[in-house]
Structures are given as structure tokens and as C-alpha cells.
Amino acid sequence: VTADIKVIHADSRDALKTIAENSLDSCVTDPPYALVSTLKRFGNTDAAKEKPKNHQYSRLSRGFMGEKWDNGDTAFDPLFWVQVYRVLKPGAFLLAFSGTRTYHRMAIAIDDAGFEIRDQIGWAFGSGFPKSHNQKGDWKGWGTALKPAWEPICMARKPLIGTVAENLAEHGTGAINIEGCRVPIDESADASQVRTMQRSRREGGDGWGMSTVVGGAQQVVRPEGRWPADIIHDGSEEVQAAFPDAARFFYTAKADADDRLGSGHPTVKPVDLMQYLVRLVTPPGGTTLDPFAGTGTTGEAAWREGVNSVLIEREAKFIKDIDRRVRLLTSGAGERKRESAKAKNADKPEDHGPLFGKDE
Ligand SMILES: C[S@@+](CC[C@H](N)C(=O)[O-])C[C@H]1O[C@@H](n2cnc3c(N)ncnc32)[C@H](O)[C@@H]1O
């Protein structure tokens, strides 16, 4: 693999200014979910100070697990996304994770910056814990929060210069990699599934089932897989139980010890998931941007896909994690480690939903 990983230790609002206009092919990122106080975000400068205790937002105001970087300074600001817009090529896609509580603020900022919102991908997982606690006395059995089971990913595109074909010819961007991201169909697909596929195809279906006409007669061929959908899941028993047809959607394991590299970062994303997303939106040999790099999972994913990456991260402690990840990868140790850790951690529960205060 010859992909390049460029790491910038800076605030992305400064770093983006140093990157050439219309130069990058995609942006795949996981900004802070900003579970901070609404007052802190919207209070007037002369508004009464937020009370540290007994306040409805007192727990949220510390951000995700009390991390001070978990705020909306950057990702809710249209001017930040204008900077991302500037460095992306026309037609380049942007994928940005968010929390169910704060998605709207980020999506509006992306929209206001000039991007076209194209879709919203739901990443469903079975490992979130409800952080609501039961009331007592007469209100026993009442709580305040649902169990977190998915995260929305905003899918947007910088406007095209003309048609998709013209944009592709000029910039290599504007379309998504359908063939490269088809969801494999279970080898053990039974006859009824095969019939459904044939029917779907006959009815001008979208490739949720594949068959083809050979020598004038319709035959079922080995299917290449289903059309990538806007739901992705973690393969957990819970998700499979909720969606009996979960196999239709891309499956990615939860973040394992290897994804985390022993890092203390609380929101590490599974590399498999990031790889799928990078592949979906980045042209071959292109360069993807992650302005909220954390431990650098987007960089590892890009490297594994043979795609270059530009990673920007503000916190020194996470830059160390990125450096370690890059060293492991480029020394070849990443491959060996990844396999053994995957097997070992297969059944470990993982909490990747946003954490909420216990009783808010
Ligand atoms: C949700 S985490 C990303 C985790 C990453 N997906 C991973 O798997 O390791 C968001 C990251 O954005 C960084 N960050 C927040 N605001 C930033 C800014 N203005 N410039 C650069 N990095 C920033 C935080 O330090 C944090 O590491």
C-alpha cells in the first residue's frame, strides 16, 4: 500500500486555511457530539451564570464523559463547514457522524455552508446502555431516556459543476461507489430468498436481489450483493432480532481493542465501519479529510483502502494515539495484531452510544 497519511496537530479552523481550495476528494469525520449545556451554547453574554448544581443541564454541561473537547464550537458553526467546503472538490461527499440529540444542529450548519444534504445513514448497534433511572414512589417505572441504539451520519455533497458525468470527468468526484460497497448476500440464501431477488429484479428493483438474463432466459447468478443502504449495523444479536433482514445491510463489528489501540479516547469508531464509509465516498487514489481525527481511525481506514488522508486533531494526547496507529500500520504490525485482537474481543460488550447523565 502506498497511501499517505498526513497528520496535522492543530485546531481545524486554523489548519484548513493552509489547505488548497478544491483539493480534497471526500471528508469522513466524527465531530464531537456536543452534549453540552444549552445555556452555555445559547445563553446571552449577560445571561445569569449557569448554576453548577441542581441545574437541568449540569451533567450535560461537562460534555461527553466530562471531556472539554466535546462541544459544538466547531461542528455547529456554518463557518467551519464553509472551510471544509472550500478545500473539497466540487461534487465531493461529506459524511459526518452525530448524536441523535444534536444531529439537527450539525446538519443545519452543513446545509447553511452550501452543501447539499443527500441522505442520513443510520448506524445501528446493540451495545448502548440506557442512562435513565427509574423514579421512586408513585412514579416508579417512569424514566427520562431511551436506550441509545443508533447514530445518524449526515451525508452531504458539495454542489456539482454540471451533470454528475461532467463533474466526474473534471474532478473524479460527484458519485458514490455502489459496486465497491455492495452488501454480500448470504451464501446460504434459501430458495424463497432467491425468488424474492428474481422478483425484485423483474420489477425493476434496485439490486436488493440480483439475477440476470443469460441466453434469453432469466437465471440466478452468483449475486454480487445488495445495493448499499442507508442503514448500517453492528451484527449484534439485538439488532438482528430487531431487524430479521439485517443481512440486507452492511455489517461492521463494534470497535475492538485493536481499533482502540489501548487508547483512552472514549469515542473510538470501528475501523471496518470507517473503511466502508471511506470506500463509499472516495474515488480510487483520492484523498480524504478528517478534521476531527481523534485516534486516527479514518486515517487507518483510508490507508487500508489505498486512499490518502489528511487528519487534523487539536489534542496532543490524541496526536500520540494517531502516531502510534500510523507506526503500527506502516510497520506491518497492525495486520497481525488486528487479527488476534478481533478473535479475542469478539464477545466483549462495548458502549459506543453517547452517555447521558444518570437522571436528566
Ligand atoms: C468524537 S472524537 C473523534 C474520534 C475518532 N473518530 C476515533 O475513532 O478516534 C472528536 C475529536 O475531535 C477533536 N476536536 C474537537 N474540536 C476540534 C477542532 N476544532 N479542531 C481539531 N480537532 C478537534 C477532539 O479532540 C476529539 O478527539
Tab-separated table of C-alpha atoms and ligand atoms in Angstrom:
chain	number	residue	atom	x	y	z
A	1	VAL	CA	0.000	0.000	0.000
A	2	THR	CA	1.301	3.406	-0.917
A	3	ALA	CA	-1.311	5.647	0.663
A	4	ASP	CA	-0.108	8.680	2.532
A	5	ILE	CA	-1.359	9.769	5.977
A	6	LYS	CA	-0.764	13.435	6.753
A	7	VAL	CA	-1.253	14.371	10.403
A	8	ILE	CA	-1.784	17.987	11.465
A	9	HIS	CA	-1.748	18.857	15.157
A	10	ALA	CA	-3.911	21.982	15.236
A	11	ASP	CA	-7.373	23.385	15.544
A	12	SER	CA	-9.015	22.529	12.226
A	13	ARG	CA	-10.376	26.053	11.924
A	14	ASP	CA	-6.743	27.179	11.569
A	15	ALA	CA	-5.369	24.146	9.741
A	16	LEU	CA	-7.989	24.192	6.985
A	17	LYS	CA	-6.783	27.652	5.950
A	18	THR	CA	-3.450	26.095	4.950
A	19	ILE	CA	-5.051	23.580	2.560
A	20	ALA	CA	-5.583	24.448	-1.118
A	21	GLU	CA	-9.074	25.164	-2.398
A	22	ASN	CA	-10.849	22.351	-4.333
A	23	SER	CA	-8.050	19.900	-3.493
A	24	LEU	CA	-9.589	17.026	-1.471
A	25	ASP	CA	-11.877	14.233	-2.669
A	26	SER	CA	-14.024	13.497	0.401
A	27	CYS	CA	-14.486	14.201	4.086
A	28	VAL	CA	-15.287	11.388	6.541
A	29	THR	CA	-15.447	12.592	10.102
A	30	ASP	CA	-16.767	12.092	13.611
A	31	PRO	CA	-17.108	15.511	15.261
A	32	PRO	CA	-17.795	15.994	18.957
A	33	TYR	CA	-21.475	15.278	19.663
A	34	ALA	CA	-21.546	18.314	21.871
A	35	LEU	CA	-23.635	17.123	24.763
A	36	VAL	CA	-23.044	20.448	26.433
A	37	SER	CA	-25.342	22.806	28.195
A	38	THR	CA	-27.904	24.541	26.038
A	39	LEU	CA	-27.442	27.618	28.192
A	40	LYS	CA	-23.741	27.518	27.607
A	41	ARG	CA	-24.353	27.360	23.885
A	42	PHE	CA	-27.154	29.857	23.641
A	43	GLY	CA	-27.107	31.940	26.798
A	44	ASN	CA	-26.597	35.648	26.193
A	45	THR	CA	-23.327	37.086	27.393
A	46	ASP	CA	-25.254	38.902	30.119
A	47	ALA	CA	-27.390	35.874	30.980
A	48	ALA	CA	-27.253	34.591	34.531
A	49	LYS	CA	-24.374	32.188	35.008
A	50	GLU	CA	-25.161	28.549	34.779
A	51	LYS	CA	-25.501	27.055	38.235
A	52	PRO	CA	-23.150	24.180	38.729
A	53	LYS	CA	-25.605	22.132	40.761
A	54	ASN	CA	-29.285	21.308	40.598
A	55	HIS	CA	-29.423	22.557	37.083
A	56	GLN	CA	-31.200	20.582	34.432
A	57	TYR	CA	-28.126	20.688	32.219
A	58	SER	CA	-25.481	20.427	34.897
A	59	ARG	CA	-24.419	16.956	33.832
A	60	LEU	CA	-24.583	17.549	30.112
A	61	SER	CA	-22.571	20.701	30.514
A	62	ARG	CA	-19.473	18.620	31.107
A	63	GLY	CA	-19.791	17.134	27.635
A	64	PHE	CA	-19.279	13.528	26.761
A	65	MET	CA	-17.792	11.806	29.815
A	66	GLY	CA	-16.739	15.210	31.046
A	67	GLU	CA	-14.427	15.829	28.080
A	68	LYS	CA	-13.837	19.512	27.468
A	69	TRP	CA	-13.416	18.982	23.717
A	70	ASP	CA	-16.963	17.724	23.443
A	71	ASN	CA	-18.622	20.977	22.459
A	72	GLY	CA	-20.342	22.463	19.448
A	73	ASP	CA	-17.878	25.325	18.873
A	74	THR	CA	-16.786	23.841	15.598
A	75	ALA	CA	-19.315	21.343	14.236
A	76	PHE	CA	-22.420	23.524	14.784
A	77	ASP	CA	-20.814	26.522	13.133
A	78	PRO	CA	-21.659	27.005	9.438
A	79	LEU	CA	-18.419	28.981	9.034
A	80	PHE	CA	-16.429	25.875	9.954
A	81	TRP	CA	-18.227	23.827	7.281
A	82	VAL	CA	-17.600	26.671	4.809
A	83	GLN	CA	-13.902	25.990	5.378
A	84	VAL	CA	-14.408	22.267	4.730
A	85	TYR	CA	-16.430	23.195	1.631
A	86	ARG	CA	-13.594	25.367	0.341
A	87	VAL	CA	-10.976	22.589	0.429
A	88	LEU	CA	-13.239	19.901	-1.077
A	89	LYS	CA	-13.562	19.458	-4.838
A	90	PRO	CA	-16.955	20.174	-6.416
A	91	GLY	CA	-19.069	17.034	-6.098
A	92	ALA	CA	-17.050	15.728	-3.137
A	93	PHE	CA	-19.046	13.887	-0.490
A	94	LEU	CA	-19.048	14.586	3.207
A	95	LEU	CA	-20.002	12.003	5.852
A	96	ALA	CA	-20.260	13.311	9.407
A	97	PHE	CA	-21.332	11.303	12.466
A	98	SER	CA	-23.513	12.829	15.108
A	99	GLY	CA	-25.576	12.067	18.169
A	100	THR	CA	-29.354	11.651	17.994
A	101	ARG	CA	-29.788	14.628	20.307
A	102	THR	CA	-27.634	17.064	18.395
A	103	TYR	CA	-27.784	15.890	14.737
A	104	HIS	CA	-30.062	18.744	13.687
A	105	ARG	CA	-27.638	21.487	14.721
A	106	MET	CA	-24.776	19.942	12.770
A	107	ALA	CA	-26.905	19.151	9.706
A	108	ILE	CA	-28.252	22.703	9.531
A	109	ALA	CA	-24.720	24.103	9.771
A	110	ILE	CA	-23.604	21.807	6.917
A	111	ASP	CA	-26.648	22.810	4.874
A	112	ASP	CA	-26.121	26.527	5.563
A	113	ALA	CA	-22.485	26.241	4.475
A	114	GLY	CA	-23.674	25.376	0.972
A	115	PHE	CA	-23.545	21.582	0.952
A	116	GLU	CA	-26.459	19.627	-0.442
A	117	ILE	CA	-27.774	17.153	2.145
A	118	ARG	CA	-28.090	13.854	0.254
A	119	ASP	CA	-29.077	11.317	2.886
A	120	GLN	CA	-28.844	10.309	6.504
A	121	ILE	CA	-27.209	6.971	7.301
A	122	GLY	CA	-28.297	5.199	10.478
A	123	TRP	CA	-25.603	3.215	12.248
A	124	ALA	CA	-27.498	0.752	14.462
A	125	PHE	CA	-25.845	-1.047	17.343
A	126	GLY	CA	-26.892	-3.255	20.196
A	127	SER	CA	-24.440	-2.166	22.810
A	128	GLY	CA	-25.741	1.182	24.100
A	129	PHE	CA	-26.870	1.357	27.702
A	130	PRO	CA	-29.935	3.352	28.745
A	131	LYS	CA	-28.777	6.047	31.139
A	132	SER	CA	-32.163	6.881	32.538
A	133	HIS	CA	-33.011	5.825	36.018
A	134	ASN	CA	-36.295	4.811	37.445
A	135	GLN	CA	-38.202	7.247	39.543
A	136	LYS	CA	-39.285	6.197	43.003
A	137	GLY	CA	-42.559	6.112	44.877
A	138	ASP	CA	-45.684	6.894	42.874
A	139	TRP	CA	-43.606	7.395	39.727
A	140	LYS	CA	-41.813	4.063	39.900
A	141	GLY	CA	-41.368	2.774	36.359
A	142	TRP	CA	-41.012	6.238	34.792
A	143	GLY	CA	-37.707	7.480	33.387
A	144	THR	CA	-36.291	10.070	31.022
A	145	ALA	CA	-34.259	8.495	28.245
A	146	LEU	CA	-34.477	5.763	25.636
A	147	LYS	CA	-31.788	3.167	25.100
A	148	PRO	CA	-29.330	4.501	22.517
A	149	ALA	CA	-29.419	2.095	19.547
A	150	TRP	CA	-28.246	4.178	16.571
A	151	GLU	CA	-26.283	7.204	15.474
A	152	PRO	CA	-27.151	9.380	12.481
A	153	ILE	CA	-24.460	10.084	9.887
A	154	CYS	CA	-25.102	13.129	7.716
A	155	MET	CA	-24.352	12.528	4.038
A	156	ALA	CA	-23.843	15.712	2.041
A	157	ARG	CA	-22.218	16.773	-1.233
A	158	LYS	CA	-20.543	19.936	-2.448
A	159	PRO	CA	-22.590	21.083	-5.456
A	160	LEU	CA	-21.615	19.778	-8.881
A	161	ILE	CA	-20.197	21.917	-11.680
A	162	GLY	CA	-22.720	20.452	-14.153
A	163	THR	CA	-24.071	16.952	-14.555
A	164	VAL	CA	-22.687	14.070	-12.489
A	165	ALA	CA	-20.878	12.786	-15.609
A	166	GLU	CA	-19.315	16.207	-16.274
A	167	ASN	CA	-18.276	16.535	-12.664
A	168	LEU	CA	-16.733	13.036	-12.670
A	169	ALA	CA	-14.834	13.798	-15.863
A	170	GLU	CA	-13.477	17.074	-14.492
A	171	HIS	CA	-12.858	16.236	-10.809
A	172	GLY	CA	-13.357	12.480	-10.297
A	173	THR	CA	-15.997	13.278	-7.681
A	174	GLY	CA	-19.795	13.510	-7.575
A	175	ALA	CA	-20.782	9.842	-7.375
A	176	ILE	CA	-20.657	7.121	-4.728
A	177	ASN	CA	-19.030	3.709	-5.079
A	178	ILE	CA	-22.061	1.422	-5.371
A	179	GLU	CA	-20.265	-1.600	-6.823
A	180	GLY	CA	-17.452	-1.416	-4.285
A	181	CYS	CA	-19.872	-1.261	-1.376
A	182	ARG	CA	-22.457	-3.912	-2.244
A	183	VAL	CA	-23.519	-5.928	0.775
A	184	PRO	CA	-22.650	-9.600	0.234
A	185	ILE	CA	-25.629	-11.918	0.046
A	186	ASP	CA	-25.538	-14.855	2.402
A	187	GLU	CA	-24.240	-17.944	0.567
A	188	SER	CA	-26.891	-19.967	2.308
A	189	ALA	CA	-29.689	-17.874	0.776
A	190	ASP	CA	-32.655	-20.192	0.531
A	191	ALA	CA	-34.949	-20.700	-2.420
A	192	SER	CA	-37.554	-18.191	-1.269
A	193	GLN	CA	-34.872	-15.523	-0.901
A	194	VAL	CA	-33.697	-16.297	-4.413
A	195	ARG	CA	-37.268	-15.979	-5.709
A	196	THR	CA	-37.635	-12.630	-3.973
A	197	MET	CA	-34.441	-11.488	-5.632
A	198	GLN	CA	-35.716	-12.515	-9.046
A	199	ARG	CA	-38.986	-10.742	-8.483
A	200	SER	CA	-37.276	-7.591	-7.249
A	201	ARG	CA	-35.124	-7.564	-10.350
A	202	ARG	CA	-38.043	-8.191	-12.714
A	203	GLU	CA	-39.907	-5.336	-11.149
A	204	GLY	CA	-37.007	-3.051	-11.894
A	205	GLY	CA	-35.687	-3.462	-8.353
A	206	ASP	CA	-32.636	-1.691	-7.087
A	207	GLY	CA	-30.388	-4.692	-6.740
A	208	TRP	CA	-31.657	-5.875	-3.396
A	209	GLY	CA	-31.709	-9.139	-5.243
A	210	MET	CA	-29.570	-9.990	-8.228
A	211	SER	CA	-30.313	-12.173	-11.192
A	212	THR	CA	-29.571	-11.793	-14.850
A	213	VAL	CA	-30.726	-12.778	-18.303
A	214	VAL	CA	-28.350	-15.240	-19.973
A	215	GLY	CA	-29.127	-16.593	-23.440
A	216	GLY	CA	-32.657	-15.252	-23.380
A	217	ALA	CA	-33.665	-16.964	-20.133
A	218	GLN	CA	-33.603	-15.434	-16.693
A	219	GLN	CA	-31.120	-17.205	-14.475
A	220	VAL	CA	-29.960	-16.640	-10.976
A	221	VAL	CA	-26.262	-15.929	-11.000
A	222	ARG	CA	-23.981	-15.667	-8.043
A	223	PRO	CA	-25.136	-12.359	-6.682
A	224	GLU	CA	-22.554	-9.656	-6.159
A	225	GLY	CA	-24.557	-8.342	-3.291
A	226	ARG	CA	-27.227	-5.845	-2.457
A	227	TRP	CA	-27.292	-2.168	-3.177
A	228	PRO	CA	-25.706	-0.293	-0.229
A	229	ALA	CA	-28.462	1.040	2.025
A	230	ASP	CA	-28.727	3.952	4.407
A	231	ILE	CA	-28.725	1.618	7.386
A	232	ILE	CA	-25.532	0.027	8.698
A	233	HIS	CA	-25.478	-2.259	11.730
A	234	ASP	CA	-23.092	-3.946	14.110
A	235	GLY	CA	-24.329	-7.518	13.695
A	236	SER	CA	-25.260	-7.766	17.365
A	237	GLU	CA	-27.963	-10.224	18.397
A	238	GLU	CA	-30.129	-7.320	19.430
A	239	VAL	CA	-30.024	-5.666	16.029
A	240	GLN	CA	-30.562	-8.997	14.262
A	241	ALA	CA	-33.585	-9.637	16.451
A	242	ALA	CA	-34.996	-6.190	15.739
A	243	PHE	CA	-34.387	-6.456	12.001
A	244	PRO	CA	-34.832	-10.063	10.830
A	245	ASP	CA	-33.472	-8.896	7.479
A	246	ALA	CA	-30.371	-7.288	8.968
A	247	ALA	CA	-28.255	-9.226	6.474
A	248	ARG	CA	-29.507	-6.790	3.855
A	249	PHE	CA	-27.449	-4.050	5.419
A	250	PHE	CA	-23.735	-3.563	5.741
A	251	TYR	CA	-22.416	-5.198	8.839
A	252	THR	CA	-19.463	-3.923	10.832
A	253	ALA	CA	-18.207	-5.203	14.140
A	254	LYS	CA	-18.065	-2.880	17.126
A	255	ALA	CA	-14.794	-1.137	17.937
A	256	ASP	CA	-12.450	-3.758	19.360
A	257	ALA	CA	-9.278	-3.475	21.390
A	258	ASP	CA	-7.346	-3.179	18.181
A	259	ASP	CA	-9.416	-0.270	16.914
A	260	ARG	CA	-8.813	1.402	20.239
A	261	LEU	CA	-5.086	0.653	20.396
A	262	GLY	CA	-5.400	0.740	24.151
A	263	SER	CA	-6.292	4.406	23.784
A	264	GLY	CA	-8.214	6.236	26.464
A	265	HIS	CA	-10.294	8.026	23.827
A	266	PRO	CA	-13.950	7.426	24.701
A	267	THR	CA	-15.458	7.551	21.197
A	268	VAL	CA	-13.243	5.401	19.001
A	269	LYS	CA	-15.045	4.183	15.864
A	270	PRO	CA	-14.607	0.680	14.388
A	271	VAL	CA	-12.043	0.737	11.596
A	272	ASP	CA	-14.239	-1.603	9.467
A	273	LEU	CA	-17.072	0.899	9.572
A	274	MET	CA	-14.791	3.796	8.676
A	275	GLN	CA	-13.280	1.733	5.851
A	276	TYR	CA	-16.703	1.095	4.343
A	277	LEU	CA	-17.583	4.787	4.567
A	278	VAL	CA	-14.265	5.935	3.089
A	279	ARG	CA	-14.685	3.437	0.216
A	280	LEU	CA	-18.243	4.606	-0.409
A	281	VAL	CA	-17.357	8.250	-0.993
A	282	THR	CA	-13.696	8.441	-2.043
A	283	PRO	CA	-12.514	7.952	-5.641
A	284	PRO	CA	-9.618	5.486	-6.082
A	285	GLY	CA	-6.284	7.031	-5.185
A	286	GLY	CA	-8.052	10.109	-3.826
A	287	THR	CA	-7.525	11.967	-0.561
A	288	THR	CA	-9.996	12.061	2.306
A	289	LEU	CA	-10.130	14.653	5.080
A	290	ASP	CA	-10.892	14.129	8.781
A	291	PRO	CA	-10.873	17.454	10.658
A	292	PHE	CA	-11.801	15.702	13.971
A	293	ALA	CA	-9.351	12.822	13.803
A	294	GLY	CA	-9.330	11.577	17.427
A	295	THR	CA	-7.143	8.458	17.427
A	296	GLY	CA	-6.989	8.397	13.631
A	297	THR	CA	-9.392	5.586	12.728
A	298	THR	CA	-10.313	7.419	9.493
A	299	GLY	CA	-6.611	7.524	8.605
A	300	GLU	CA	-6.181	3.797	9.204
A	301	ALA	CA	-9.355	3.067	7.232
A	302	ALA	CA	-8.145	5.216	4.330
A	303	TRP	CA	-4.716	3.573	4.381
A	304	ARG	CA	-6.320	0.123	4.246
A	305	GLU	CA	-8.366	1.298	1.253
A	306	GLY	CA	-5.297	2.689	-0.519
A	307	VAL	CA	-6.648	6.214	-0.108
A	308	ASN	CA	-4.590	9.185	1.155
A	309	SER	CA	-5.766	11.063	4.213
A	310	VAL	CA	-5.340	14.406	5.920
A	311	LEU	CA	-6.022	14.119	9.660
A	312	ILE	CA	-6.438	17.155	11.883
A	313	GLU	CA	-6.613	16.821	15.671
A	314	ARG	CA	-6.328	19.511	18.318
A	315	GLU	CA	-5.454	17.479	21.431
A	316	ALA	CA	-1.838	16.415	21.920
A	317	LYS	CA	-2.832	13.199	23.697
A	318	PHE	CA	-4.788	12.022	20.660
A	319	ILE	CA	-1.983	13.002	18.271
A	320	LYS	CA	0.118	10.465	20.195
A	321	ASP	CA	-2.545	7.815	19.524
A	322	ILE	CA	-2.546	8.686	15.823
A	323	ASP	CA	1.235	8.437	15.664
A	324	ARG	CA	1.117	5.024	17.314
A	325	ARG	CA	-1.587	3.831	14.937
A	326	VAL	CA	0.405	5.006	11.919
A	327	ARG	CA	3.596	3.350	13.212
A	328	LEU	CA	1.803	0.033	13.767
A	329	LEU	CA	0.216	0.161	10.339
A	330	THR	CA	3.242	1.092	8.320
A	331	SER	CA	5.485	-1.390	10.149
A	332	GLY	CA	3.073	-4.178	9.197
A	333	ALA	CA	2.419	-4.967	12.862
A	334	GLY	CA	-1.136	-3.652	12.509
A	335	GLU	CA	-2.217	-6.601	10.418
A	336	ARG	CA	-1.061	-9.290	12.824
A	337	LYS	CA	-2.319	-7.507	15.885
A	338	ARG	CA	-5.687	-6.798	14.351
A	339	GLU	CA	-6.447	-10.446	13.661
A	340	SER	CA	-5.615	-11.762	17.101
A	341	ALA	CA	-7.446	-8.966	18.892
A	342	LYS	CA	-10.562	-9.372	16.728
A	343	ALA	CA	-10.874	-13.022	17.736
A	344	LYS	CA	-10.214	-12.300	21.387
A	345	ASN	CA	-12.690	-9.454	21.717
A	346	ALA	CA	-15.456	-10.906	19.657
A	347	ASP	CA	-17.924	-11.064	22.520
A	348	LYS	CA	-16.892	-8.140	24.645
A	349	PRO	CA	-19.647	-5.631	25.193
A	350	GLU	CA	-18.763	-2.149	24.091
A	351	ASP	CA	-20.511	1.074	24.911
A	352	HIS	CA	-20.421	3.427	21.974
A	353	GLY	CA	-23.641	5.340	22.335
A	354	PRO	CA	-23.446	8.814	23.743
A	355	LEU	CA	-23.531	8.754	27.523
A	356	PHE	CA	-26.145	10.774	29.281
A	357	GLY	CA	-26.375	11.977	32.829
A	358	LYS	CA	-27.957	9.447	35.118
A	359	ASP	CA	-31.090	11.361	35.937
A	360	GLU	CA	-31.540	14.181	33.497
B	1	LIG	C1	-15.617	12.162	18.515
B	1	LIG	S1	-13.899	12.408	18.561
B	1	LIG	C2	-13.259	11.508	17.171
B	1	LIG	C3	-12.899	10.073	17.491
B	1	LIG	C4	-12.405	9.310	16.287
B	1	LIG	N1	-13.494	9.017	15.384
B	1	LIG	C5	-11.745	7.999	16.669
B	1	LIG	O1	-12.244	6.935	16.259
B	1	LIG	O2	-10.743	8.009	17.398
B	1	LIG	C6	-13.745	14.091	18.088
B	1	LIG	C7	-12.319	14.647	18.120
B	1	LIG	O3	-12.322	15.960	17.584
B	1	LIG	C8	-11.316	16.726	18.246
B	1	LIG	N2	-11.649	18.154	18.050
B	1	LIG	C9	-12.703	18.840	18.572
B	1	LIG	N3	-12.718	20.104	18.129
B	1	LIG	C10	-11.643	20.226	17.287
B	1	LIG	C11	-11.129	21.302	16.492
B	1	LIG	N4	-11.707	22.499	16.493
B	1	LIG	N5	-10.013	21.059	15.748
B	1	LIG	C12	-9.424	19.843	15.750
B	1	LIG	N6	-9.866	18.792	16.476
B	1	LIG	C13	-10.962	18.987	17.233
B	1	LIG	C14	-11.406	16.235	19.688
B	1	LIG	O4	-10.189	16.451	20.372
B	1	LIG	C15	-11.731	14.737	19.505
B	1	LIG	O5	-10.580	13.937	19.567
